């Protein structure tokens, strides 16, 4: 099974987050063994914002076994429709899980 990683998990590892780094590293290692790890264009862009030089992003991803997979335009369109549907159903204002 291929796992899609989100930016926050990658930042946990990259920034050595005291709370989540070990858990996120273990999850990524497990996912790599189970079939590989991919990220989307958006996750790549968010991650790239944390690097001072563009040339450092790809080596980091290779080191932790993550590959970029771009989405097809139809998939992006469907994601946009789902987002619009979601935002139409949620409460107005800031929503916090806590």
mmCIF file of C-alpha atoms in Angstrom:
data_model
loop_
_atom_site.group_PDB
_atom_site.id
_atom_site.type_symbol
_atom_site.label_atom_id
_atom_site.label_comp_id
_atom_site.label_asym_id
_atom_site.label_seq_id
_atom_site.Cartn_x
_atom_site.Cartn_y
_atom_site.Cartn_z
ATOM 1 C CA UNK A 1 0.000 0.000 0.000
ATOM 2 C CA UNK A 2 1.315 3.430 -0.933
ATOM 3 C CA UNK A 3 0.954 6.134 1.728
ATOM 4 C CA UNK A 4 0.425 9.837 1.008
ATOM 5 C CA UNK A 5 2.217 11.948 3.619
ATOM 6 C CA UNK A 6 1.076 15.379 4.750
ATOM 7 C CA UNK A 7 3.344 18.344 5.351
ATOM 8 C CA UNK A 8 3.067 18.308 9.141
ATOM 9 C CA UNK A 9 4.534 14.778 9.346
ATOM 10 C CA UNK A 10 7.481 15.764 7.161
ATOM 11 C CA UNK A 11 8.085 18.912 9.223
ATOM 12 C CA UNK A 12 8.059 16.796 12.392
ATOM 13 C CA UNK A 13 11.024 14.876 10.986
ATOM 14 C CA UNK A 14 12.771 17.805 9.335
ATOM 15 C CA UNK A 15 12.545 20.104 12.354
ATOM 16 C CA UNK A 16 13.063 17.341 14.952
ATOM 17 C CA UNK A 17 9.817 18.217 16.699
ATOM 18 C CA UNK A 18 10.137 17.247 20.378
ATOM 19 C CA UNK A 19 6.579 15.956 20.609
ATOM 20 C CA UNK A 20 6.028 14.169 17.298
ATOM 21 C CA UNK A 21 9.382 13.500 15.601
ATOM 22 C CA UNK A 22 9.805 9.921 16.852
ATOM 23 C CA UNK A 23 6.209 8.976 16.087
ATOM 24 C CA UNK A 24 6.307 10.595 12.645
ATOM 25 C CA UNK A 25 9.654 8.983 11.795
ATOM 26 C CA UNK A 26 8.322 5.575 12.797
ATOM 27 C CA UNK A 27 5.178 6.083 10.720
ATOM 28 C CA UNK A 28 7.217 7.094 7.667
ATOM 29 C CA UNK A 29 9.568 4.125 8.062
ATOM 30 C CA UNK A 30 6.607 1.768 8.368
ATOM 31 C CA UNK A 31 4.935 3.273 5.316
ATOM 32 C CA UNK A 32 8.147 2.949 3.299
ATOM 33 C CA UNK A 33 8.280 -0.755 4.101
ATOM 34 C CA UNK A 34 4.579 -1.260 3.316
ATOM 35 C CA UNK A 35 4.797 0.131 -0.211
ATOM 36 C CA UNK A 36 6.285 3.604 -0.346
ATOM 37 C CA UNK A 37 5.497 7.211 0.454
ATOM 38 C CA UNK A 38 4.273 9.896 -1.923
ATOM 39 C CA UNK A 39 3.448 13.587 -1.596
ATOM 40 C CA UNK A 40 1.318 15.901 -3.699
ATOM 41 C CA UNK A 41 2.298 19.143 -5.387
ATOM 42 C CA UNK A 42 0.727 21.126 -2.545
ATOM 43 C CA UNK A 43 2.677 19.237 0.135
ATOM 44 C CA UNK A 44 5.889 19.755 -1.855
ATOM 45 C CA UNK A 45 5.192 23.507 -2.051
ATOM 46 C CA UNK A 46 4.419 23.753 1.667
ATOM 47 C CA UNK A 47 7.550 21.773 2.521
ATOM 48 C CA UNK A 48 9.707 23.850 0.175
ATOM 49 C CA UNK A 49 8.758 26.957 2.149
ATOM 50 C CA UNK A 50 10.805 25.550 5.037
ATOM 51 C CA UNK A 51 14.045 25.308 3.050
ATOM 52 C CA UNK A 52 16.381 28.250 2.477
ATOM 53 C CA UNK A 53 17.505 26.813 -0.891
ATOM 54 C CA UNK A 54 15.457 24.962 -3.525
ATOM 55 C CA UNK A 55 18.350 22.564 -4.132
ATOM 56 C CA UNK A 56 17.895 21.100 -0.619
ATOM 57 C CA UNK A 57 14.289 19.916 -0.962
ATOM 58 C CA UNK A 58 14.767 16.934 -3.284
ATOM 59 C CA UNK A 59 17.773 15.472 -1.406
ATOM 60 C CA UNK A 60 15.741 15.573 1.833
ATOM 61 C CA UNK A 61 12.854 13.762 0.161
ATOM 62 C CA UNK A 62 15.176 11.132 -1.327
ATOM 63 C CA UNK A 63 16.853 10.627 2.049
ATOM 64 C CA UNK A 64 13.566 9.787 3.747
ATOM 65 C CA UNK A 65 12.198 7.820 0.783
ATOM 66 C CA UNK A 66 9.433 10.153 -0.369
ATOM 67 C CA UNK A 67 8.510 10.755 -3.994
ATOM 68 C CA UNK A 68 6.475 13.535 -5.571
ATOM 69 C CA UNK A 69 3.395 12.456 -7.529
ATOM 70 C CA UNK A 70 1.555 15.169 -9.403
ATOM 71 C CA UNK A 71 -2.209 14.965 -9.654
ATOM 72 C CA UNK A 72 -4.144 14.857 -12.896
ATOM 73 C CA UNK A 73 -6.281 17.929 -13.627
ATOM 74 C CA UNK A 74 -9.508 15.882 -13.290
ATOM 75 C CA UNK A 75 -8.472 14.747 -9.794
ATOM 76 C CA UNK A 76 -7.696 18.339 -8.826
ATOM 77 C CA UNK A 77 -11.071 19.463 -10.151
ATOM 78 C CA UNK A 78 -12.843 16.791 -8.097
ATOM 79 C CA UNK A 79 -10.852 17.830 -5.017
ATOM 80 C CA UNK A 80 -11.981 21.419 -5.574
ATOM 81 C CA UNK A 81 -15.618 20.321 -5.788
ATOM 82 C CA UNK A 82 -15.255 18.302 -2.582
ATOM 83 C CA UNK A 83 -13.664 21.309 -0.845
ATOM 84 C CA UNK A 84 -16.502 23.568 -1.981
ATOM 85 C CA UNK A 85 -19.042 21.055 -0.679
ATOM 86 C CA UNK A 86 -17.206 20.812 2.648
ATOM 87 C CA UNK A 87 -16.932 24.563 3.129
ATOM 88 C CA UNK A 88 -20.627 24.925 2.336
ATOM 89 C CA UNK A 89 -21.535 22.538 5.190
ATOM 90 C CA UNK A 90 -19.186 23.715 7.931
ATOM 91 C CA UNK A 91 -19.749 26.435 10.487
ATOM 92 C CA UNK A 92 -18.525 29.893 9.690
ATOM 93 C CA UNK A 93 -15.413 31.154 11.420
ATOM 94 C CA UNK A 94 -12.383 29.351 12.710
ATOM 95 C CA UNK A 95 -12.836 25.663 13.465
ATOM 96 C CA UNK A 96 -10.522 24.029 15.977
ATOM 97 C CA UNK A 97 -10.400 20.320 16.761
ATOM 98 C CA UNK A 98 -9.719 21.122 20.415
#
